[in-house]
XYZ file of C-alpha atoms in Angstrom:
598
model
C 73.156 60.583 -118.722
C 75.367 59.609 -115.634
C 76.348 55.846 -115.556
C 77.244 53.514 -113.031
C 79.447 50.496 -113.013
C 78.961 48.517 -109.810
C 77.322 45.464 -111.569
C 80.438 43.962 -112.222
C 80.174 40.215 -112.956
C 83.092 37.285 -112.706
C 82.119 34.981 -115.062
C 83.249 31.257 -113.892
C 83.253 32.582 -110.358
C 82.342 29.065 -109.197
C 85.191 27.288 -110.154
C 87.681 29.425 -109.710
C 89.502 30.793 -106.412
C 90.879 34.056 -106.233
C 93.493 35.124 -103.511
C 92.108 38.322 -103.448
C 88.374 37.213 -103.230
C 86.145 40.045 -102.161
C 83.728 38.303 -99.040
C 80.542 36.637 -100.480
C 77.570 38.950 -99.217
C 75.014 41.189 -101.150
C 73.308 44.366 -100.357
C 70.541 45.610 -102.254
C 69.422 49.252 -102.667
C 66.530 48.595 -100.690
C 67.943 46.591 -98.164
C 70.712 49.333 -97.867
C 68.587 52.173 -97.421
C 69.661 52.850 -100.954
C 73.488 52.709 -100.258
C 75.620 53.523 -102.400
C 79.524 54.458 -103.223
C 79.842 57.774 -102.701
C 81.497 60.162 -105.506
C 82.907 63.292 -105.161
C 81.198 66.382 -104.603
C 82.035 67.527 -108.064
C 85.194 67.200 -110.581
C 87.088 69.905 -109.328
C 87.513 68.047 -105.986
C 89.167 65.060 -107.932
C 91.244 67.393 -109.951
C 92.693 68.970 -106.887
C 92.736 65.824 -105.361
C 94.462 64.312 -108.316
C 96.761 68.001 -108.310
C 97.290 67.043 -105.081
C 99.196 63.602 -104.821
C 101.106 64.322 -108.271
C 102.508 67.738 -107.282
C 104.753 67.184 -104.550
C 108.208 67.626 -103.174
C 109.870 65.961 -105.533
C 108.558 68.959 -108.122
C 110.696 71.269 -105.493
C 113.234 69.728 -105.061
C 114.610 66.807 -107.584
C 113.079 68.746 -111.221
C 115.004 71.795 -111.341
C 118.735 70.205 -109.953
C 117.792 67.299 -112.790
C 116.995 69.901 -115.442
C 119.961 72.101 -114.774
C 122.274 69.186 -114.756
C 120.608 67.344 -117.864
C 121.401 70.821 -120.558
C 119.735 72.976 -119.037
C 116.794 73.979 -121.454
C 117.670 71.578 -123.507
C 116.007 69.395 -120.980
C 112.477 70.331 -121.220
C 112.387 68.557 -124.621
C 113.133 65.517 -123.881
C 110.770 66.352 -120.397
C 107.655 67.145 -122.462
C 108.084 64.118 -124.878
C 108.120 61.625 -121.915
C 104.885 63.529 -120.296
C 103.263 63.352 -123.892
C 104.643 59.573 -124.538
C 104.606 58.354 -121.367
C 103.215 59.965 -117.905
C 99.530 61.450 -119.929
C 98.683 57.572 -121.425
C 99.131 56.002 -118.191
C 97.589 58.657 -115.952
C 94.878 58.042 -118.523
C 95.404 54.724 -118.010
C 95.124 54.343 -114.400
C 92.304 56.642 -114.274
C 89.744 54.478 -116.952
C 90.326 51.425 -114.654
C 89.473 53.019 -111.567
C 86.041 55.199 -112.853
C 85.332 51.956 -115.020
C 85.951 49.024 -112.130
C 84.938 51.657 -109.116
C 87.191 49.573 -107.419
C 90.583 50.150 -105.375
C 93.897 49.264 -107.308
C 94.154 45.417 -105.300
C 90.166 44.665 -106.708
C 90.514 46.600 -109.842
C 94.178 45.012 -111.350
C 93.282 41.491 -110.394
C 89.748 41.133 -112.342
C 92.244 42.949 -114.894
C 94.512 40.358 -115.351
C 94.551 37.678 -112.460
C 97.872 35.998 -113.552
C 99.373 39.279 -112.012
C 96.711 40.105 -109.893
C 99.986 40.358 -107.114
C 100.525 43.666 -108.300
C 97.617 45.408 -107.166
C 98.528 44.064 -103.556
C 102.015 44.974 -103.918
C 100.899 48.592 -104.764
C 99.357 48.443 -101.334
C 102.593 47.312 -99.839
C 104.616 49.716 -101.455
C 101.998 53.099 -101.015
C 102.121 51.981 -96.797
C 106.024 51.535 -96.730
C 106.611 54.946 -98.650
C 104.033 56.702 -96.233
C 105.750 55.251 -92.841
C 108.857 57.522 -94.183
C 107.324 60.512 -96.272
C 105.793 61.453 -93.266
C 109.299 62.304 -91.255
C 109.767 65.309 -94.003
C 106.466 66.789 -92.517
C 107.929 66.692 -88.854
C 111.175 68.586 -90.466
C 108.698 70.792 -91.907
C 106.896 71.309 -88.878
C 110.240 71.510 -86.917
C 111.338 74.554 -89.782
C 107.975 76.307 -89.220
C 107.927 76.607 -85.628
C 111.317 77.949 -85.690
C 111.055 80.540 -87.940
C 109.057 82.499 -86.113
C 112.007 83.185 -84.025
C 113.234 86.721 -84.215
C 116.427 85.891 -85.624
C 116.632 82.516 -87.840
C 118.717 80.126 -85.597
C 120.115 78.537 -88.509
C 121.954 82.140 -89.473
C 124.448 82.355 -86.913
C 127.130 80.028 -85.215
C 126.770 81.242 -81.859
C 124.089 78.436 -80.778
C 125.151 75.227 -78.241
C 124.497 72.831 -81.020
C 127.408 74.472 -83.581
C 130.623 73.376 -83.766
C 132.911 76.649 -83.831
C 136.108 76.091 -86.028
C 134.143 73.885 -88.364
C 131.425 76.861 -88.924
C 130.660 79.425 -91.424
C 127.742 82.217 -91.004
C 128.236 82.648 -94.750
C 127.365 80.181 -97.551
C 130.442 78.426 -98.689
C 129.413 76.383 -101.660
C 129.843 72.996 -102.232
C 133.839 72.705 -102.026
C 134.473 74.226 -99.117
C 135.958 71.934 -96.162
C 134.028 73.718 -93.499
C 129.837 73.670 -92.956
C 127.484 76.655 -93.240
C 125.557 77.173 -90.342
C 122.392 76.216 -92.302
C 123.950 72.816 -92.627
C 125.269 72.552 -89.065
C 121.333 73.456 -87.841
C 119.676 70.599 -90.092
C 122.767 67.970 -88.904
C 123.300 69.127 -85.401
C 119.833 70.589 -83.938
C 117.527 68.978 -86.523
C 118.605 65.648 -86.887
C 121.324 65.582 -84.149
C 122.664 62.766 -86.431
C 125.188 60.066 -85.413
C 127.678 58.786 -87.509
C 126.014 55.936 -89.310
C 123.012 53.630 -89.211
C 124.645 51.320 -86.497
C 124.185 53.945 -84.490
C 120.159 55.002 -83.326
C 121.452 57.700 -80.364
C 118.221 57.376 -79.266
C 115.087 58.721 -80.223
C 114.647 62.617 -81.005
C 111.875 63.739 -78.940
C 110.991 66.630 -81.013
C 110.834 65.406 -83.921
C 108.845 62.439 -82.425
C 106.179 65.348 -80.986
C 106.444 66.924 -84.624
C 105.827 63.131 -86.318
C 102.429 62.784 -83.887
C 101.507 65.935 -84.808
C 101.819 65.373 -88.655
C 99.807 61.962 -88.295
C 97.014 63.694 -86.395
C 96.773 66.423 -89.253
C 96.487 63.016 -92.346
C 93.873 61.483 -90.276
C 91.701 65.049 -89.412
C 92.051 65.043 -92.963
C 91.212 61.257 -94.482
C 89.020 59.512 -91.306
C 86.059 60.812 -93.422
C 87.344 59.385 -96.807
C 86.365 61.750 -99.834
C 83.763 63.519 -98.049
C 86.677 65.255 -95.699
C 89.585 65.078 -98.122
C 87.430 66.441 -100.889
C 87.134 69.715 -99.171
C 90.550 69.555 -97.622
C 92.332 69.532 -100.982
C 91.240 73.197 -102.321
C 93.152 74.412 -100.003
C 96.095 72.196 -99.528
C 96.476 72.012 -103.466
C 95.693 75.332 -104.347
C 97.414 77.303 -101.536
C 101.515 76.581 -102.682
C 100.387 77.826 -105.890
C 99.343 81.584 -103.857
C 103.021 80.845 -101.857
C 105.208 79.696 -105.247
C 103.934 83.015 -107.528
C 104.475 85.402 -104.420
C 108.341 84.072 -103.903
C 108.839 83.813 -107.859
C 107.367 87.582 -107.898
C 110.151 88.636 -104.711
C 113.054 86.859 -105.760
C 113.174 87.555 -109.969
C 113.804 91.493 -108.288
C 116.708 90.441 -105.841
C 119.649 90.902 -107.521
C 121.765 87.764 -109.148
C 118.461 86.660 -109.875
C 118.737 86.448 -113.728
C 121.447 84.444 -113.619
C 120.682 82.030 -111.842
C 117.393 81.842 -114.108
C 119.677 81.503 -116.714
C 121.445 79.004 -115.663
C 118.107 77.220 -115.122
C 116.908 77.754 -118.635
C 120.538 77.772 -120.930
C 120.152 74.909 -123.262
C 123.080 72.829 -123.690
C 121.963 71.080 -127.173
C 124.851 68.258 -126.949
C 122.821 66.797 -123.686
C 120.007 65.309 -125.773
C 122.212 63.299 -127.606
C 122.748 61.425 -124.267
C 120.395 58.288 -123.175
C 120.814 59.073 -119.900
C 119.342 62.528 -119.961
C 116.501 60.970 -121.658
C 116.075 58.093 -119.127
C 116.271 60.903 -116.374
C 113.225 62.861 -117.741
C 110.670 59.616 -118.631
C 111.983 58.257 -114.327
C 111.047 61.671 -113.145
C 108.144 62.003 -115.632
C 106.761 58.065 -114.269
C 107.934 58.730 -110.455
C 106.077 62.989 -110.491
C 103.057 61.419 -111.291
C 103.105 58.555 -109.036
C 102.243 55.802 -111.649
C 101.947 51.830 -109.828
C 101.172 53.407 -106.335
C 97.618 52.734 -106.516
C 96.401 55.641 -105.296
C 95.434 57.365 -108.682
C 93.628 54.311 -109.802
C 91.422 54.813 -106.295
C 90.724 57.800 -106.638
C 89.359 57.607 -110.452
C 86.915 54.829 -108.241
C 85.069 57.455 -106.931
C 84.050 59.473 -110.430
C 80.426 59.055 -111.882
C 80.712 56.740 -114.303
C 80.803 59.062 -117.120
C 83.030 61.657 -115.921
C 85.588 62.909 -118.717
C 88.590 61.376 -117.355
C 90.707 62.519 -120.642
C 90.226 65.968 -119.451
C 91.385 65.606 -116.026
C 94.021 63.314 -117.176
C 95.307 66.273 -119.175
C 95.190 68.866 -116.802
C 96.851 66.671 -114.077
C 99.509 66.311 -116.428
C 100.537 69.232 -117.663
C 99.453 71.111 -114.266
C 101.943 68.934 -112.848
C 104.543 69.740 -116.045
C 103.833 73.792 -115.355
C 104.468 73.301 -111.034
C 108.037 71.673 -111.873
C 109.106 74.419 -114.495
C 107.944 76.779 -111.682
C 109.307 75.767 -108.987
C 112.648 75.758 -110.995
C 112.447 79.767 -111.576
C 111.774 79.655 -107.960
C 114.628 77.946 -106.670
C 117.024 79.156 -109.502
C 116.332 82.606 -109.184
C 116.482 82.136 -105.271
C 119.946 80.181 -105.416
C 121.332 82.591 -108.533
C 120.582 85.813 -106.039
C 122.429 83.657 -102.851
C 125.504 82.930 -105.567
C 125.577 86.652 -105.995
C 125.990 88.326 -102.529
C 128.614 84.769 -101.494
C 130.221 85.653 -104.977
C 129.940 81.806 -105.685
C 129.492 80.188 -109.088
C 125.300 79.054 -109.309
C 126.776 75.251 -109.850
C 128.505 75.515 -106.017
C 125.153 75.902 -104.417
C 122.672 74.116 -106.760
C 121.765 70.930 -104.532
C 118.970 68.018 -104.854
C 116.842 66.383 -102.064
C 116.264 67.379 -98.626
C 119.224 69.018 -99.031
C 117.854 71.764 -101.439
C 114.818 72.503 -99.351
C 116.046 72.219 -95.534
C 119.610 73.611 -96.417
C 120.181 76.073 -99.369
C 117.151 77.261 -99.359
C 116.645 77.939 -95.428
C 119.884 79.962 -96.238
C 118.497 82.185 -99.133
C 115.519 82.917 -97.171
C 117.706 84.155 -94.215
C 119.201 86.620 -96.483
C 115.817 88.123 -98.133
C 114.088 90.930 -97.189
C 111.133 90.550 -94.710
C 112.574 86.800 -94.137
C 110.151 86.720 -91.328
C 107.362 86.402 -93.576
C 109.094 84.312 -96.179
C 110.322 81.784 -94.072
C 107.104 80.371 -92.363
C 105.509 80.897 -95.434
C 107.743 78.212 -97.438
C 107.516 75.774 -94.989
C 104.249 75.990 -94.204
C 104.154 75.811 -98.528
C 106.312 72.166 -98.194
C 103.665 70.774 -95.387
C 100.672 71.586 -98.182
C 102.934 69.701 -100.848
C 104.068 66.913 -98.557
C 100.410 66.350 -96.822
C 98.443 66.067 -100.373
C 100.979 63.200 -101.836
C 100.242 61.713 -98.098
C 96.704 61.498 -97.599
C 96.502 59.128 -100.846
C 99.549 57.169 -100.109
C 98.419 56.175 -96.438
C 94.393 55.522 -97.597
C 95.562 53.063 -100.023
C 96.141 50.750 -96.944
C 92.886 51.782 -95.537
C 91.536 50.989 -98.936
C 92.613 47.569 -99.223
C 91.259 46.623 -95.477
C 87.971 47.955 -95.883
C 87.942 46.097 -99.508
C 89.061 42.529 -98.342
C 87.919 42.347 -94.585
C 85.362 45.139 -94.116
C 82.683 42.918 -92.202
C 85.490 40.624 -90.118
C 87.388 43.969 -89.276
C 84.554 46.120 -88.170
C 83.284 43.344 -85.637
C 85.764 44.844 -83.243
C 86.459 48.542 -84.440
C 82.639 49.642 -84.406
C 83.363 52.470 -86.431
C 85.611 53.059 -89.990
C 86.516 56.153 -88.349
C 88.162 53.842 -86.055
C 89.721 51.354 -88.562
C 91.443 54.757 -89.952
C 92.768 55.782 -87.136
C 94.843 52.344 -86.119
C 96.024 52.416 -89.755
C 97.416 55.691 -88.920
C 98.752 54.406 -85.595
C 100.821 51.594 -86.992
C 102.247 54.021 -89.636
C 103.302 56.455 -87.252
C 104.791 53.443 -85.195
C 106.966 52.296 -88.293
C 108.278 55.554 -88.555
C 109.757 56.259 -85.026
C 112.894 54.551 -86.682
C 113.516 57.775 -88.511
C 113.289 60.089 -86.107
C 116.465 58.818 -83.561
C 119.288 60.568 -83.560
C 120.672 58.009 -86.578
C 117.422 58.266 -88.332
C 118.650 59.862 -91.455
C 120.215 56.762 -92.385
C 117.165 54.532 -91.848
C 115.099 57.268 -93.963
C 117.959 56.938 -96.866
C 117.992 53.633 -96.814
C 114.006 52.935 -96.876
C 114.260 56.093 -99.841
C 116.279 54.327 -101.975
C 114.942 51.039 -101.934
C 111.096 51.777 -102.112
C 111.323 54.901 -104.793
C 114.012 53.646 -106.769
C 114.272 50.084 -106.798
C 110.931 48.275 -105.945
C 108.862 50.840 -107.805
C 109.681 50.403 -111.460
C 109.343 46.351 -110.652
C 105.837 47.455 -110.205
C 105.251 49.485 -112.435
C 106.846 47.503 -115.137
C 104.781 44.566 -114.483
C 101.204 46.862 -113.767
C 101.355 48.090 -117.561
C 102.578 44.976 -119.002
C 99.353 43.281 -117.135
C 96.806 46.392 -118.264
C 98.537 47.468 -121.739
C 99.620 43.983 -123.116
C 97.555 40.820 -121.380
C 94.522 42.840 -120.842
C 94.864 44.432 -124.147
C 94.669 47.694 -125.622
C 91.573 47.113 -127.427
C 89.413 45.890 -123.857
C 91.108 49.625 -122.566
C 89.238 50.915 -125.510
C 86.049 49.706 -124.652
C 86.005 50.702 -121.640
C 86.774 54.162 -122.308
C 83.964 53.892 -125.193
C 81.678 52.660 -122.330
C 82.186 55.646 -120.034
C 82.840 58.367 -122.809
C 80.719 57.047 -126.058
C 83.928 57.193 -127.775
C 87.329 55.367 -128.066
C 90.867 57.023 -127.623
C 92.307 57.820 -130.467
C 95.731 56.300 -132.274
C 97.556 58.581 -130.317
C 96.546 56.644 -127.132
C 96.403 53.130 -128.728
C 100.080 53.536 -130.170
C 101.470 54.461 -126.459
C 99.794 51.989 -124.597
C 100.490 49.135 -127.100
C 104.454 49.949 -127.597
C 106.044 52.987 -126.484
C 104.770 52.626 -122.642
C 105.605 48.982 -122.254
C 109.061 49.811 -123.947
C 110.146 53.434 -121.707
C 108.936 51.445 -118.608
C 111.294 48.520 -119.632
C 113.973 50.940 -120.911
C 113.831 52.891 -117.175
C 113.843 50.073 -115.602
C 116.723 48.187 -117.311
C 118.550 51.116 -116.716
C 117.661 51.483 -113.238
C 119.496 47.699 -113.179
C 122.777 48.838 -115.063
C 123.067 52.074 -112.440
C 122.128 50.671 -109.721
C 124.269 51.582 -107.051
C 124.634 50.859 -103.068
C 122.847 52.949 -101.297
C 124.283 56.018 -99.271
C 123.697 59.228 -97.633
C 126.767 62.110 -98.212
C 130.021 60.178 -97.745
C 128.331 57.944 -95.576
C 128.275 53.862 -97.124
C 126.171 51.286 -95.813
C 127.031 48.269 -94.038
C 126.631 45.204 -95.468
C 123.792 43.919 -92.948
C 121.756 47.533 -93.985
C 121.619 46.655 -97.569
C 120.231 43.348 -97.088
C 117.868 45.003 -95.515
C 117.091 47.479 -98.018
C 117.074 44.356 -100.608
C 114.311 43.078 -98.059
C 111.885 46.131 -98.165
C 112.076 45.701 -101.437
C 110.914 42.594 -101.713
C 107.912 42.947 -99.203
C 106.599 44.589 -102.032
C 108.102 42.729 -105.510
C 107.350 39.442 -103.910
C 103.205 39.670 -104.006
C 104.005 39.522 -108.068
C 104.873 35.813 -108.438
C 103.370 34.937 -105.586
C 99.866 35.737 -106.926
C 100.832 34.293 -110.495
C 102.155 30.906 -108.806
C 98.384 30.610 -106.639
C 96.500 31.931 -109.477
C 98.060 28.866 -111.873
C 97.875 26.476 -109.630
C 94.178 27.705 -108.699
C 93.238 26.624 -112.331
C 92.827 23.259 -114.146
C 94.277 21.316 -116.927
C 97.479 21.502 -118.387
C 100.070 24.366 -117.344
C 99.820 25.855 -120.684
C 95.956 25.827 -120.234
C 96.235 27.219 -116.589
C 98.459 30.059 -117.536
C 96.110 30.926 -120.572
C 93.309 30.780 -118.244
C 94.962 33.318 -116.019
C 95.195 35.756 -118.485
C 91.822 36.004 -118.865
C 90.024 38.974 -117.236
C 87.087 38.689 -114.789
C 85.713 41.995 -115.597
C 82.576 41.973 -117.482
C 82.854 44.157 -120.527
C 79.056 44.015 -121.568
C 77.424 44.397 -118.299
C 74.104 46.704 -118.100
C 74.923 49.625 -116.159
C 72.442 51.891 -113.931
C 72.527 54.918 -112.898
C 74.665 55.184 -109.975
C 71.649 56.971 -108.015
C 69.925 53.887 -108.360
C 73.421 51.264 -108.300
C 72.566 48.130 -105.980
C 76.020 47.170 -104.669
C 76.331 43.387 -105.860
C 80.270 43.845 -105.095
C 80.905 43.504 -101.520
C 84.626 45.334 -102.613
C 82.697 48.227 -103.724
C 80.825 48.655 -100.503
C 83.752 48.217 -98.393
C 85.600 51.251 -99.931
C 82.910 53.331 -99.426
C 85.117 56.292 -97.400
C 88.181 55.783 -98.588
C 90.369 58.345 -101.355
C 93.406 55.880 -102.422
């Protein structure tokens, strides 16, 4: 029997004042023409959806340098134990409060826990900020596409106007080497035509600001229909690198050099796990793989039936994301261990992380395979399907929250939600012209480092602490009992009680005691550029104690008392559900994220 959860009451609704108080206006079924949410199609759509946003470029390009560097084989212990203890529980997690509320992450976290209710809106903050950026890597990966279809790769040779001669190498020098590889001098020189540091924009790069248009246009073909386009756009875009990753693993495991490499991928180096730090490294990449506090996975679970079985898609998210990352390692391992053969390099010269990996080294070993022509367009055009998936979430959160909070107000002037999507997409596109100048690079590192690294694990810190402690572990329970007819089992309670709360703090502690000044290559950042790093960060962290200081001093009596009372949650826990064929939408927030994913 399908259930629905859209009559969601706020007990003591009259006295209190929330900062994130949905408008006051009710539809009926009839009055509605029977309106409801809309769910997806069917569960696979929300698995590959799901698929989708976790599996990204980080799984390309950040797992296999961090497992090779972390012992090797060794790693993938302490990897699994941080998916099992850590990233499966709070997928879990994020995914009972979104089927259960049917509300976006802003709606959903504050009837949670309203003391903290900032968070959800900082996830909003956050998801927007990261998507103004993320989308530059689909112009490069655009910018890669279109050019390998050339006859001969241009970044192969050091003949072109855009190489410098005497500092130039046609071969693949490794990491020590004093001079560039021409793969390097095409991604600095032609790609990015970078300047020499952040105080210097150059101008913008009109390509790439073509090739940034162009990627918008593709996230809002894709989203302006909310999950009734982007539920059939996702079995391609999160099935198809899948097709692309198997075909290269199949080619490159018979170039020769390949086994090495593999085996320097895979070696175990035991004496690692006695480190903290290699432990730290796997729960960070574990938390940041999934994509845990951005919202969007909490939004998405909104649009289930009520009674979907969100354990089961919880655990093949997880562990489909756990299988792409160990992939995509005997992909680029086997790829970089053939490249260290025919430059008779050691594997450890060449092995690279970030951008680096996938518009450098790896442009270079596709140069050198046979039948690169079909290789080459083939792995980019396998990046944009990664890259796009991770971005239609991140940019609907915003579209989310607007529809959520000022749905009626908004659509007075943009007729159409169509339309409302569309100048979301605008403005994003507009905060990312910054990255695509000639000194754009820099802004992109800088933005990176600050929104992934530092601001997230704030959030994310404070989101569990809100859901696993203040809300409680035993109101999780019952709302997975609710949807599922039974609890989770000790396995679930134990994580979400102590060992989340406790990695999250441990990461993000240690996040504190390594933090270190941004900076891109050799390049360091002036003074002026980290303070404003330390301010995009706080666009975001900020919302946290602002909500808690208008929350407390939204209540009466005593500060003790008003605290206390903030901690309560507003979500009714013994509401009579319907059917969600025949839901009347009492919550004006529920309406207004009718076509939205994130």
């Amino acid at each position: 029997m399908d259930l629905g959860a859209e009559h969601l009451k706020i007990p003591g609704s009259d006295e209190r004042d929330f900062a994130l108080k949905p408008l006051h206006f009710k539809v009926t079924g009839k009055e509605s023409g029977e309106a409801q949410r809309p769910t997806w199609s069917n569960r696979m759509e929300f698995i590959l959806a799901s698929v989708g946003y976790a599996v990204g470029l980080g799984n390309i390009w950040r797992f296999p340098y961090l497992c090779y560097r972390s012992g090797g084989g060794a790693f993938l212990f302490p990897y699994l134990t941080m998916v099992l203890l850590c990233g499966l529980p709070l997928l879990f997690m994020e995914f009972s409060i979104g089927q259960y509320t049917r509300l976006g992450s802003v709606h959903a976290l504050a009837r949670i826990c309203p003391l903290l209710k900032g968070v959800g809106l900082a996830t909003v903050v956050i998801s927007f900020v990261f998507c103004t950026y993320y989308n530059v890597l689909m112009s490069w990966a655009l910018f890669y596409f279109f050019n390998s279809f050339e006859a001969t790769l241009p970044w192969t040779s050091c003949n072109n106007t855009w190489n410098v001669v005497e500092n130039c190498s046609s071969g693949f020098l490794g990491n020590t080497s004093h001079l560039q590889s021409a793969s390097q001098q095409f991604f600095d020189r032609r790609l990015l035509q970078k300047t020499n540091g952040i105080e210097e924009s150059g101008g913008v790069r009109w390509e790439l600001f073509g090739y940034l248009i162009f990627s918008w246009v593709i996230v809002y073909l894709c989203i302006f229909k909310g999950v009734k386009s982007t539920g059939k756009v996702v079995y391609f875009t999160a099935v198809f690198p899948y097709f692309i990753l198997f075909a290269l693993l199949i080619n490159n495991v018979q170039l020769p050099g390949a086994k090495n490499g593999i085996l320097y991928f895979v070696t175990p180096v035991w004496d690692k796990l006695f480190e903290v730090k290699v432990w730290v490294n796997a729960a960070a990449q574990v938390f940041n793989s999934i994509g845990i506090a951005f919202g969007s996975m909490i939004s998405m679970a909104s649009y289930n039936k009520f009674n979907n079985n969100i354990l089961r898609d919880a655990l093949i998210v997880s562990f489909t994301n756990f299988f792409t990352s160990i992939l995509a390692g005997f992909v680029i391992f086997s790829a970089i261990g053939y490249m260290a053969h025919i430059h008779n390099l050691p594997v450890d010269n060449i092995a690279s992380d970030g951008p680096g990996l996938v518009f450098v080294v790896y442009p270079e070993v596709l140069s050198t395979m046979p039948v690169h022509q079909l290789w080459a367009p083939l792995f980019f055009f396998m990046l944009l399907c990664l890259g796009l998936d991770s971005q239609f979430a991140t940019a609907e959160v915003a579209v989310t929250f607007i529809k959520d909070e000022f749905g009626p107000q908004v659509l007075r002037f943009i007729k159409r939600e169509e339309l409302l999507t569309l100048a979301v997409c605008i403005v994003g596109f507009a905060l990312g012209i910054p990255h695509v100048t000639k000194g754009g690079i820099y802004v992109f590192q800088l933005m990176d480092h600050y929104t992934a690294v530092v601001s997230l694990m704030f959030l994310a810190f404070f989101e569990v602490v809100a859901v696993c402690w203040i809300f409680g572990v035993p109101r999780i329970c019952l709302m997975i009992t609710r949807m599922l007819g039974k609890t989770a089992n000790i396995y679930f309670r134990v994580c979400w009680g102590l060992l989340c709360p406790v990695l999250v703090l441990c990461i993000l502690i240690s996040s504190i005691v390594q933090y270190t000044p941004a900076h891109y290559e050799t390049y360091t950042y002036p003074k002026w550029a980290e303070g404003v790093g330390w301010g995009v960060s706080l666009v975001s962290i900020v919302w946290i104690p602002l909500g808690a200081i208008h929350e407390i001093s939204s209540n009466k009596g005593s500060f003790l008392q008003r605290v206390k009372t903030a901690m309560i949650p507003t979500l009714d826990l013994d509401a009579d559900y319907a059917l969600p064929e025949k839901q009347n939408i009492d919550n004006p927030a529920s309406e207004n994220l009718m076509t939205s994913v994130a």
